XYZ file of C-alpha atoms in Angstrom:
579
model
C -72.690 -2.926 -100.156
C -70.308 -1.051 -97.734
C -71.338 -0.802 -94.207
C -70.435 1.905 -91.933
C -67.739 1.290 -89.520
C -68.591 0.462 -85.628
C -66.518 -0.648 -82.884
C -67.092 -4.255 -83.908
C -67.091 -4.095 -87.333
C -64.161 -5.145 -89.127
C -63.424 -2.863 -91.843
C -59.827 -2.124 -92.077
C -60.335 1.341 -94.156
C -62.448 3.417 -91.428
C -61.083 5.023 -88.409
C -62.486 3.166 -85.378
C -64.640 6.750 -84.589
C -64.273 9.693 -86.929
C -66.186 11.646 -84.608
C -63.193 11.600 -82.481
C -60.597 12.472 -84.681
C -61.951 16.341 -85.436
C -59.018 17.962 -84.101
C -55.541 16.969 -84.972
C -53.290 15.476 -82.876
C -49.340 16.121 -82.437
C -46.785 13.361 -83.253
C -45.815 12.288 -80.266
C -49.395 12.233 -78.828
C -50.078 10.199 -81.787
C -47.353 7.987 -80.991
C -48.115 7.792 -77.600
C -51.848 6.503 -78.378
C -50.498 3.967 -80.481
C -47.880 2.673 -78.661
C -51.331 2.449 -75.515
C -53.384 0.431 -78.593
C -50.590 -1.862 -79.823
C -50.278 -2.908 -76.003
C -53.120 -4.585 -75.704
C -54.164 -7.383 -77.791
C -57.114 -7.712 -79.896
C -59.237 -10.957 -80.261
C -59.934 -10.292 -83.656
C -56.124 -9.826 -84.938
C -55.482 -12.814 -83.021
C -58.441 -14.823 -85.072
C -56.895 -13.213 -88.664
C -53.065 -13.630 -87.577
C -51.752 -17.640 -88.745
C -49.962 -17.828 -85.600
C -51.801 -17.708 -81.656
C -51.214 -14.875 -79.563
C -48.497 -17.116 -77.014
C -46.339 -16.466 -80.440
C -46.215 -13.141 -80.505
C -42.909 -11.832 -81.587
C -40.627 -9.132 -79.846
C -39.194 -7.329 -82.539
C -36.893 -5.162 -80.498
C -34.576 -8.400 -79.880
C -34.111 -8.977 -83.654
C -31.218 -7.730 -85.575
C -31.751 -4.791 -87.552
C -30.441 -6.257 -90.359
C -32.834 -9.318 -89.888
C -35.845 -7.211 -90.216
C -38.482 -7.498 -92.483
C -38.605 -4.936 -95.112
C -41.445 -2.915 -96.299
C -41.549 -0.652 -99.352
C -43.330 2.089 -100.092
C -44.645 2.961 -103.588
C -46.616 4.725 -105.759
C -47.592 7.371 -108.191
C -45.901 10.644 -107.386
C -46.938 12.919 -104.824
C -49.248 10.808 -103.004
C -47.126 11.458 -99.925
C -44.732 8.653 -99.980
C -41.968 10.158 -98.105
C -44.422 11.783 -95.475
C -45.343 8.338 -94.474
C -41.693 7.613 -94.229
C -41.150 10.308 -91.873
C -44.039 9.562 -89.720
C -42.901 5.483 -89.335
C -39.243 6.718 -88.664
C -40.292 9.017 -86.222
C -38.409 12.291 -87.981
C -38.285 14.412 -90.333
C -35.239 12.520 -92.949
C -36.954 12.711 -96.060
C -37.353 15.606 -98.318
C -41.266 16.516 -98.468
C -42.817 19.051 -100.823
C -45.886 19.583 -102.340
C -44.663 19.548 -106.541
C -46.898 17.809 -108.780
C -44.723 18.822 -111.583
C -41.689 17.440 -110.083
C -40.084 14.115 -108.856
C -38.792 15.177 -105.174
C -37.641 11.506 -104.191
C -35.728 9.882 -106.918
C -33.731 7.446 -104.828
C -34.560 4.548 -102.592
C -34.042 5.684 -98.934
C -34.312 2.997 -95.956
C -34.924 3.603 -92.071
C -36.192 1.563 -89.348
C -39.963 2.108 -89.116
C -41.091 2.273 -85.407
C -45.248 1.302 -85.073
C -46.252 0.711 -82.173
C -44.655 -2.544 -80.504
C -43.523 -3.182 -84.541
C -39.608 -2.786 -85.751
C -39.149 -3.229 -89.240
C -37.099 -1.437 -92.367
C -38.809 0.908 -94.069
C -37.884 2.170 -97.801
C -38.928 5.269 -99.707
C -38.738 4.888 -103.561
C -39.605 7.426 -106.218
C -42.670 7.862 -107.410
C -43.491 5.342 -110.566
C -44.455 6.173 -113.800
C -45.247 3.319 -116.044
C -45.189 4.773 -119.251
C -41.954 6.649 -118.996
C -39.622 6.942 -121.769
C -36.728 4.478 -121.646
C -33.724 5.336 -120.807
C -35.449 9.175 -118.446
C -34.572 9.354 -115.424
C -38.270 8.202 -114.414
C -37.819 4.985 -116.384
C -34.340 4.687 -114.476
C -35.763 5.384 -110.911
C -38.459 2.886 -111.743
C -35.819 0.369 -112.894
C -34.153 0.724 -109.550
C -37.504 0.146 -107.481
C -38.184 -2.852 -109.266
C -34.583 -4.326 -108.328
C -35.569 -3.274 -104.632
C -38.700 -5.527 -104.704
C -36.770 -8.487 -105.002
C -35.356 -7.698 -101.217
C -38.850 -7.169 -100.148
C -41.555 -8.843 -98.279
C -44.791 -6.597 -97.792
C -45.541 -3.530 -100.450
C -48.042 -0.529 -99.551
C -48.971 1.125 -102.402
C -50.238 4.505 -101.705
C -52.969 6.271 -103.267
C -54.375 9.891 -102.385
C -57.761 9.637 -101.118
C -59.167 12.893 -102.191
C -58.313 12.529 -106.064
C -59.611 8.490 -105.651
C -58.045 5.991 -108.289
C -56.394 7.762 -111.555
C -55.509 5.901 -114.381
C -51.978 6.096 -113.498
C -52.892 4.567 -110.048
C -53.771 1.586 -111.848
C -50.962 1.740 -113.878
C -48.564 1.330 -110.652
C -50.957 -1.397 -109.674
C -50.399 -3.349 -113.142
C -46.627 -2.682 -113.076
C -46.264 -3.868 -109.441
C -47.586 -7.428 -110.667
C -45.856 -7.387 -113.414
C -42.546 -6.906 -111.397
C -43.697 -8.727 -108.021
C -45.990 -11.180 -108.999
C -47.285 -12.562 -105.431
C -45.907 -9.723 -103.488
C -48.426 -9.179 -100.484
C -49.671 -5.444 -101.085
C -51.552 -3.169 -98.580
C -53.541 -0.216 -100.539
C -52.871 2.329 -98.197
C -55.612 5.576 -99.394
C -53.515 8.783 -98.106
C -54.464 12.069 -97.295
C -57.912 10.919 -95.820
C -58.101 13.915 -92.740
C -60.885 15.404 -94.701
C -62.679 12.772 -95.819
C -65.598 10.977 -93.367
C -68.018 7.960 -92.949
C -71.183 10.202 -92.365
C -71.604 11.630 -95.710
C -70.366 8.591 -98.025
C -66.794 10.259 -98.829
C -64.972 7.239 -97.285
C -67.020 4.768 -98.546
C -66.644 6.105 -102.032
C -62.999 6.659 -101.853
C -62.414 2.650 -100.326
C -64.678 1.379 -103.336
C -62.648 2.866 -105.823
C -59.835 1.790 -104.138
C -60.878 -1.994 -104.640
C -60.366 -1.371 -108.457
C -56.466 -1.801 -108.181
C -57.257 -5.536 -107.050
C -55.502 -5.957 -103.729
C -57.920 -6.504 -101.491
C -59.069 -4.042 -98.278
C -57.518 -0.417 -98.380
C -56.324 1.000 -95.532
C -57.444 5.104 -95.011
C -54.851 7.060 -93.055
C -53.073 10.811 -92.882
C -49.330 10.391 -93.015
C -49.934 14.176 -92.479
C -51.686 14.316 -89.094
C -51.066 10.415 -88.244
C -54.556 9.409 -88.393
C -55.262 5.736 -88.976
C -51.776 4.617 -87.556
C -53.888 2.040 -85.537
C -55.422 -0.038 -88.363
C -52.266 0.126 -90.312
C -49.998 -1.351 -87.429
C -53.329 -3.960 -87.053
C -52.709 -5.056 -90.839
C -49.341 -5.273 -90.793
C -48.703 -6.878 -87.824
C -50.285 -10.884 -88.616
C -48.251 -10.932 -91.739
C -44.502 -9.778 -90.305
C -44.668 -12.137 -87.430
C -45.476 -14.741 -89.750
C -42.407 -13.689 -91.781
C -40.780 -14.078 -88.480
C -41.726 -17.325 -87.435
C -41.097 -18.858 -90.660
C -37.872 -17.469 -90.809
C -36.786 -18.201 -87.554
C -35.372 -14.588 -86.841
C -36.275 -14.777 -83.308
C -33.186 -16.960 -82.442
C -31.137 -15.410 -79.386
C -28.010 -13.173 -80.640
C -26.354 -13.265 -76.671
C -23.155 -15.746 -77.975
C -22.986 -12.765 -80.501
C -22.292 -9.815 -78.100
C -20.499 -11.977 -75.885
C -17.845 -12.354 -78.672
C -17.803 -8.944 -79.400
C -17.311 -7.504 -76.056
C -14.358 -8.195 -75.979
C -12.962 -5.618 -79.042
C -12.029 -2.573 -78.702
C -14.668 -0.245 -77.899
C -13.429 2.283 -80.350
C -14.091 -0.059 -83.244
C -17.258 -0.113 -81.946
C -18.404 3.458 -82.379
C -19.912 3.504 -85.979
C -17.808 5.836 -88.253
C -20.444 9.004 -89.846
C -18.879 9.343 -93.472
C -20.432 12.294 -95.332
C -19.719 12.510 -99.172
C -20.164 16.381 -100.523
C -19.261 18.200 -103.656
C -20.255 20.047 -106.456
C -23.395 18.823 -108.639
C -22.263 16.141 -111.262
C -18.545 14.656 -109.969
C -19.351 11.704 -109.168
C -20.614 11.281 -105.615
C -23.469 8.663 -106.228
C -20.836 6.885 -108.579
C -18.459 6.816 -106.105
C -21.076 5.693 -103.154
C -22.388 2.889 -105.479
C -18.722 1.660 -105.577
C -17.932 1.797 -102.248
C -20.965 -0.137 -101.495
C -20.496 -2.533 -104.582
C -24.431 -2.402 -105.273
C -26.617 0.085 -107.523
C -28.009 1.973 -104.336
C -28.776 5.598 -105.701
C -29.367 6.861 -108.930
C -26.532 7.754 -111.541
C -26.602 9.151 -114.919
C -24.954 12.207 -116.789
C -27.911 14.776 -115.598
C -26.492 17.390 -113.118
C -28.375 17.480 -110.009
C -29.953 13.965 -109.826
C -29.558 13.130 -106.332
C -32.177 15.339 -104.044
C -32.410 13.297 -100.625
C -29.375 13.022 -98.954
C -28.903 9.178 -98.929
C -27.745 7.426 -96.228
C -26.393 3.701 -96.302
C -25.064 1.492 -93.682
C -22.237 -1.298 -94.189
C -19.326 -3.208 -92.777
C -15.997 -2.449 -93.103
C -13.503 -4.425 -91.911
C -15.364 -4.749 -88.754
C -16.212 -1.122 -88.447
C -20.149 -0.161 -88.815
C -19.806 2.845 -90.717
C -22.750 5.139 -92.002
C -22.190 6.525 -95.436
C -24.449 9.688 -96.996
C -24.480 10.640 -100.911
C -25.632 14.611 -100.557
C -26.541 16.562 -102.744
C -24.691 18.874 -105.070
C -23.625 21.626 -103.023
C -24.393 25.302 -104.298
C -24.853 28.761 -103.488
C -28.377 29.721 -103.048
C -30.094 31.822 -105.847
C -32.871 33.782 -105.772
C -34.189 31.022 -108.194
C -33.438 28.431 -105.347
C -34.903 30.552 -101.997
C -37.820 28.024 -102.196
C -38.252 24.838 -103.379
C -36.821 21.230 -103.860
C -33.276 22.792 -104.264
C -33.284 24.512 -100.819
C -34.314 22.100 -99.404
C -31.483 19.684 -100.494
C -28.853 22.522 -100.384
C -30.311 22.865 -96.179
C -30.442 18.781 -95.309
C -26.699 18.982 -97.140
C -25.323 21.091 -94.749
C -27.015 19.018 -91.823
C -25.200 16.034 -92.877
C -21.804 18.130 -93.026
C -22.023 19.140 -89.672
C -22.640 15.761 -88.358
C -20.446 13.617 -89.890
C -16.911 12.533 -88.313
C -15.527 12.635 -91.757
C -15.698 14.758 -94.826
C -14.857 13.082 -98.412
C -14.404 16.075 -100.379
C -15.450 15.252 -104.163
C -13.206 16.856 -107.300
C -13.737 16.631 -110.886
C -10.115 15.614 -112.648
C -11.426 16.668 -116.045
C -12.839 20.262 -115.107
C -9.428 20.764 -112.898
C -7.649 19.815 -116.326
C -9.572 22.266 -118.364
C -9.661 24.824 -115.974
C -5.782 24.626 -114.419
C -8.012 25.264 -111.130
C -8.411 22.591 -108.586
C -11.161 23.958 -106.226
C -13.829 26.573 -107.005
C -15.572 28.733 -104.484
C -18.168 26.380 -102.636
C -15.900 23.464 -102.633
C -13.205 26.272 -100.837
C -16.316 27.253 -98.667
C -17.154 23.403 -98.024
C -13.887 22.214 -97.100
C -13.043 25.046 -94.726
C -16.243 24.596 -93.128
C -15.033 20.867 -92.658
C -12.024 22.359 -90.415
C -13.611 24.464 -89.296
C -16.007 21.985 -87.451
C -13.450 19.557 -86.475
C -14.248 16.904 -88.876
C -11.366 15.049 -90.813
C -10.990 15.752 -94.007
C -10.434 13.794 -97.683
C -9.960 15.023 -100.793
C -11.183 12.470 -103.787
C -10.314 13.611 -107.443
C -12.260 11.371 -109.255
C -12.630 10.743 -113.145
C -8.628 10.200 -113.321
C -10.159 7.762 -116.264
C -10.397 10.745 -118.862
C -7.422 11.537 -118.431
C -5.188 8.463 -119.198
C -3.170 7.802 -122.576
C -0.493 9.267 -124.598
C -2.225 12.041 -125.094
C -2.981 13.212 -121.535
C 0.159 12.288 -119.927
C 1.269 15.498 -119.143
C -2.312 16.294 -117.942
C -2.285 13.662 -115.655
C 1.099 14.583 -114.188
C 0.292 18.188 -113.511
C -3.506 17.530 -112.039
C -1.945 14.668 -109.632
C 0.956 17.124 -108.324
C -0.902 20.305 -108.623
C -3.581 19.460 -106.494
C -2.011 18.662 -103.196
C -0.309 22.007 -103.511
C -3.260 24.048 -104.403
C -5.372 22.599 -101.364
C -2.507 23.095 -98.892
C -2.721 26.959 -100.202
C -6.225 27.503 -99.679
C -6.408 25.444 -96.402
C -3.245 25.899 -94.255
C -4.800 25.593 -90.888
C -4.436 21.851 -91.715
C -1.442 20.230 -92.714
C -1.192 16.818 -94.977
C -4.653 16.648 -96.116
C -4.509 13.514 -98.246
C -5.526 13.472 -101.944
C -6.758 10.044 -103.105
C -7.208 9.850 -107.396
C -9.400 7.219 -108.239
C -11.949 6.750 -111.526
C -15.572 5.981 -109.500
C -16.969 4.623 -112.765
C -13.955 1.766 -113.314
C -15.420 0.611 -110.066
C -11.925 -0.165 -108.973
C -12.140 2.915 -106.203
C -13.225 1.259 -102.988
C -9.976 0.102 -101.059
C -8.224 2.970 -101.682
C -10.783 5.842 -100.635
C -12.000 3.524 -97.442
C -8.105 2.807 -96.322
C -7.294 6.284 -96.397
C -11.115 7.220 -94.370
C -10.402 4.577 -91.595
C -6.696 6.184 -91.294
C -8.319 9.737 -91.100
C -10.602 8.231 -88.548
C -8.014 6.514 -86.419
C -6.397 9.928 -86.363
C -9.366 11.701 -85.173
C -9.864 9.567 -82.425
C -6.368 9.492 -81.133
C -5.610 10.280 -78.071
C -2.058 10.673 -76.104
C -0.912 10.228 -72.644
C 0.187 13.052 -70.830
C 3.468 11.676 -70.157
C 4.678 11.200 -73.336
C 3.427 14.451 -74.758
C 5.840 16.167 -72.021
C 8.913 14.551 -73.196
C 7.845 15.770 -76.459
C 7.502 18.917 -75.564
C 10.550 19.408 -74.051
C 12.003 18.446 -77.515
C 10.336 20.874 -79.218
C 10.783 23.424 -76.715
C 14.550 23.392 -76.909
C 15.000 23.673 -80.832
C 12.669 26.329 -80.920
C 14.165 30.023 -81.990
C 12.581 32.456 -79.515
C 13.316 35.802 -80.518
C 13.512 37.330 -77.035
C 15.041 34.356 -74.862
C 14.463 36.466 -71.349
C 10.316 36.640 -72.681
C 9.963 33.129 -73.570
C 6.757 31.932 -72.527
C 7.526 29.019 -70.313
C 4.948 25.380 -70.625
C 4.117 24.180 -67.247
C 2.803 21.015 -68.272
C 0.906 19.661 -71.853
C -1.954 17.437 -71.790
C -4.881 16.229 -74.394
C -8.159 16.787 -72.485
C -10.197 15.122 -75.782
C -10.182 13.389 -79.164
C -12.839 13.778 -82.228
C -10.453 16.400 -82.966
C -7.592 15.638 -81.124
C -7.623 19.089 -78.430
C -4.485 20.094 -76.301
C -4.214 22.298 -73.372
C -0.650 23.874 -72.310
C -0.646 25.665 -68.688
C 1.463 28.781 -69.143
C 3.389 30.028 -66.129
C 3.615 33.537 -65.888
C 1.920 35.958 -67.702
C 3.437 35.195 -71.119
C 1.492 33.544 -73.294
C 1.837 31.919 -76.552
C 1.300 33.969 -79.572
C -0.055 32.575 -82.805
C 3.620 31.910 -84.066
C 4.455 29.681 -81.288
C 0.480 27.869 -81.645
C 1.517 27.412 -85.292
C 5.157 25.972 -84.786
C 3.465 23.927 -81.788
C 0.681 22.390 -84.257
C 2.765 21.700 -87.200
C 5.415 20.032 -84.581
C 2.574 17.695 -83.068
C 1.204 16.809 -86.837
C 5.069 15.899 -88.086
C 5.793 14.270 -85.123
C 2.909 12.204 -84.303
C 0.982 11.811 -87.925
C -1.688 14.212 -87.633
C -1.857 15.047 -90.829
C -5.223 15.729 -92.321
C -7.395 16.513 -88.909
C -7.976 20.184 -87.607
C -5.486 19.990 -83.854
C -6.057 22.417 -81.404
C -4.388 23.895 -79.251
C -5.795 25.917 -75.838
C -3.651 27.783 -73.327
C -4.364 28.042 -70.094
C -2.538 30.473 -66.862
C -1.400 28.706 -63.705
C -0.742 31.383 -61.166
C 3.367 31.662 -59.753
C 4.617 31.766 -56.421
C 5.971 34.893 -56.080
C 4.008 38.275 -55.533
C 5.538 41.482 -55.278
C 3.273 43.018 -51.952
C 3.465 41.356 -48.406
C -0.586 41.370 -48.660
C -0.729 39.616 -51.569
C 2.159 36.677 -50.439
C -0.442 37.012 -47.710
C -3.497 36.136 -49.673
C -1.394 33.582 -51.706
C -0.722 31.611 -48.974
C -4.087 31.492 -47.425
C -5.471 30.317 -50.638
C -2.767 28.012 -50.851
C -3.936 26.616 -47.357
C -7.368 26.662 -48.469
C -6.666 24.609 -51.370
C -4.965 22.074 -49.048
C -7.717 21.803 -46.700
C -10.525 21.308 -49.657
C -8.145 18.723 -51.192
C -7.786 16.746 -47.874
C -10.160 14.698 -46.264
C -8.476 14.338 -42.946
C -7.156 17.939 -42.766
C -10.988 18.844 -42.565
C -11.968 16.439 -40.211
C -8.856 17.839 -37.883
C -10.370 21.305 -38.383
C -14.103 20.589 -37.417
C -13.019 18.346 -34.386
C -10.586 21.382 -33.306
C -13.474 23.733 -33.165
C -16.324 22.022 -31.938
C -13.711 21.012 -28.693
């Protein structure tokens, strides 16, 4: 028989006092009290943990790709990716209440913050053992199971106010059929409303014991309740993955070596994918990553979350996110799963340093049309926000033989032309054609990304930009020679995009011819091309004023300015008055 729980009890699926718990508490006030728990050390962790308390492991100074892993599974809609968000510490993963619908359908990873615990985190899609083979749930299950194999702890989550369904049991039976010894944590979700007092709890834990894994855990990924006893379970087992690892080993020599780089490769590169639905943009990720790490299949619309991945380039950290198909809003789509995705898409746009713009070869073949209306809208938004930009026509593979020759000719010259039509505020936007699918893609999309990037990032010394500009200056037709507006000096004041400032002298200023000739000259003559340049003006007043008064107050300021700018000058002018 169950007990109720008491301060000294040991029973890992109460709260410590449910009395205390009857209003909700915010997240950081939840983090806050368990960051205050996980401080101080418990005698009875310490008696359960294989390892003494003198070994306790600091898992800030571990790698983060040394970190133990920790998936999290289940039926759907048992709140899977709300726990996510609440061991991440934000909102990344798409939540919404649809028991008739699959919201999470990839695996999604983050670092999972609890307490004085680091470790990776993964979302998977919820499991459904007796899909049909070859569904999408049977495919998304597939790809769970070949994340277990990279795993070390499981929690498979149940919802606390329905208890254990059939299906629930199925998960349980298909995790030890795919894991067999995996360490699992029943985790019983959604518990807020349930308490000790009237047997709800009790009830809910002794169902949970059915699925065979040993004590449940009862917790709100909602509210954040019973973040305590699940950073108490957890905790024994990953520092003994630790220690018998040996991840704890000191990664100094490692930073040493790489302080000396340049600290531009340093700064991880934010590489946003985007298109329509169904062109190949989780193909295309997969490749580039050379691993099966979202979902892919001839269904428009499959990915949801917007995915994000980190890897090593050539030295480069760069973070890569799969989006989802981009479209319009419809009435149909105001609420919902769709909105959702179509809102976290446009997040990612806006912070990413560079845009790969996805086309379908075969529809632009069909449809002598190389861009539609949202990809127009997606890649001017791109410019418009200063990111770089890359165009990737993928699919080039249906269009190959004798038969499409002159389809393949037309589609690889037409659509350089087309996209320099639509988007002329940027020159030389490059146009990569690659087949995602042959899996042959990768070097040639990431060479011409890292050269975009470079680009963004460049910056030029004012020096040489003058001598340029005196080039340019002189071969320049000015249609009024006595009006020409006359460049003080040129500078670039800041990169990520590449920003100019010329100081006019005189009231002429540059008009949007002379911006234009000026940015197309900087792209041709410094290989700018595909990055948004701009260009600012700025007014440096002359010398000369046509009223005594105002030579007058020109002067004085002039003074002014020479007094401010000179130490010594003001010393001579306080010592003059005070003697």
């Amino acid at each position: 028989m169950i007990g109720l729980s008491s301060s000294n009890s040991r029973n890992p699926y109460f709260f410590h006092n449910v009395a205390e718990f009857c209003t909700l508490l915010g997240q950081e006030k939840a983090d806050e009290l368990l960051d205050n728990a996980a401080a101080t050390s418990s005698s009875d962790r310490g008696k359960e943990a294989k390892y003494t308390t003198r070994e306790m492991v600091d898992f800030t100074q571990i790698h983060i790709n040394k970190l133990p892993r920790v998936l999290i599974m289940g039926r759907p809609n048992v709140g899977k990716s709300a726990l996510f968000n609440r061991l991440i510490r934000r909102r990344e993963a798409l939540v919404y209440n649809t028991p008739t619908d699959h919201v999470t359908r990839d695996i999604r990873e983050g670092i999972a913050k609890l307490g004085n615990l680091r470790f990776k985190v993964l979302d998977s899609a919820g499991i459904e053992a007796e899909a049909s083979s070859g569904s999408v749930l049977s495919r998304t299950a597939e790809m769970t199971g070949n994340v277990l194999s990279k795993t070390q702890l499981a929690l498979l989550l149940v919802d606390a106010r329905d208890g254990v369904l059939p299906m629930d049991l199925d998960v349980g039976k298909w995790l030890r059929k795919n894991a067999p010894g995996m360490k699992t944590i029943v985790v019983m979700n959604k518990a807020e409303s349930l308490d000790d007092c009237d047997g709800t709890l009790a009830s809910a834990a002794g169902e949970a014991y059915r699925l065979g894994f040993g004590d449940p855990i009862a917790l709100s990924a909602e509210t954040g309740l019973g973040m305590a006893e699940l950073h108490e379970t957890l905790r024994p087992l990953l520092e003994e993955y630790v220690l018998q690892n040996n991840l704890c080993a000191d990664e100094e020599v490692q930073d040493n070596d790489s302080s000396s780089e340049d600290m531009e490769c340093k700064l991880p590169l934010q590489l946003a994918i985007v298109g329509r639905p169904n062109v190949g943009k989780s193909t295309l990720l997969n490749t580039i990553l050379q691993e099966d790490r979202v979902l892919v299949g001839p269904e428009a619309g499959l990915t949801r979350d917007s995915i994000r991945a980190e890897f090593q380039y050539e030295g480069r950290t760069i973070y890569l996110v799969d989006t989802a198909g981009w479209l319009e809003r419809t009435k149909q789509q105001e609420k919902g799963p769709a909105s959702l995705s179509i809102m976290q898409s446009r997040k990612h746009l806006m912070r990413a340093h560079v845009i790969v713009l996805v086309l379908d070869a075969e529809e632009i073949a069909n449809t002598r049309r190389s861009m539609k209306h949202v990809e127009v809208v997606i890649a001017r938004r791109a410019v418009e926000e200063g990111r770089g930009l890359v165009v990737i026509v993928n699919k080039m593979d249906l269009l190959r033989g004798k038969e499409n020759y002159k389809l393949y000719k037309s589609v690889t010259e037409a659509v350089p032309q087309e996209i320099q039509t639509v988007i002329p505020q940027v020159t030389g936007i490059p146009v990569v054609f690659v087949s995602a699918l042959e899996g042959k893609s990768q070097i040639a999309v990431m060479n011409q990304v890292i050269e975009t990037y470079e680009k963004w990032c460049l910056r030029l010394p004012t020096a040489r930009l003058n001598r340029w500009l005196c080039k340019v200056m002189s071969r320049h037709s000015w249609k009024d020679q006595a009006a020409q507006p006359k460049i003080k000096y040129f500078t670039q004041v800041k990169a990520r995009p590449p920003t100019f400032i010329a100081f006019m002298s005189g009231k002429t200023q540059l008009s949007d011819t002379d911006l234009r000739f000026l940015t197309r000259s900087l792209k041709e003559d410094f290989d700018l091309g595909g990055i948004p340049v701009r260009i600012l003006q700025r007014t440096v007043e002359g010398n000369s004023r046509t009223s005594t008064s105002s030579k007058n107050k020109q002067s004085a300021n002039r003074m002014m300015e020479r007094v401010v700018s000179d130490k010594r000058t003001i010393l001579a002018v306080e010592n003059s008055r005070t003697t």
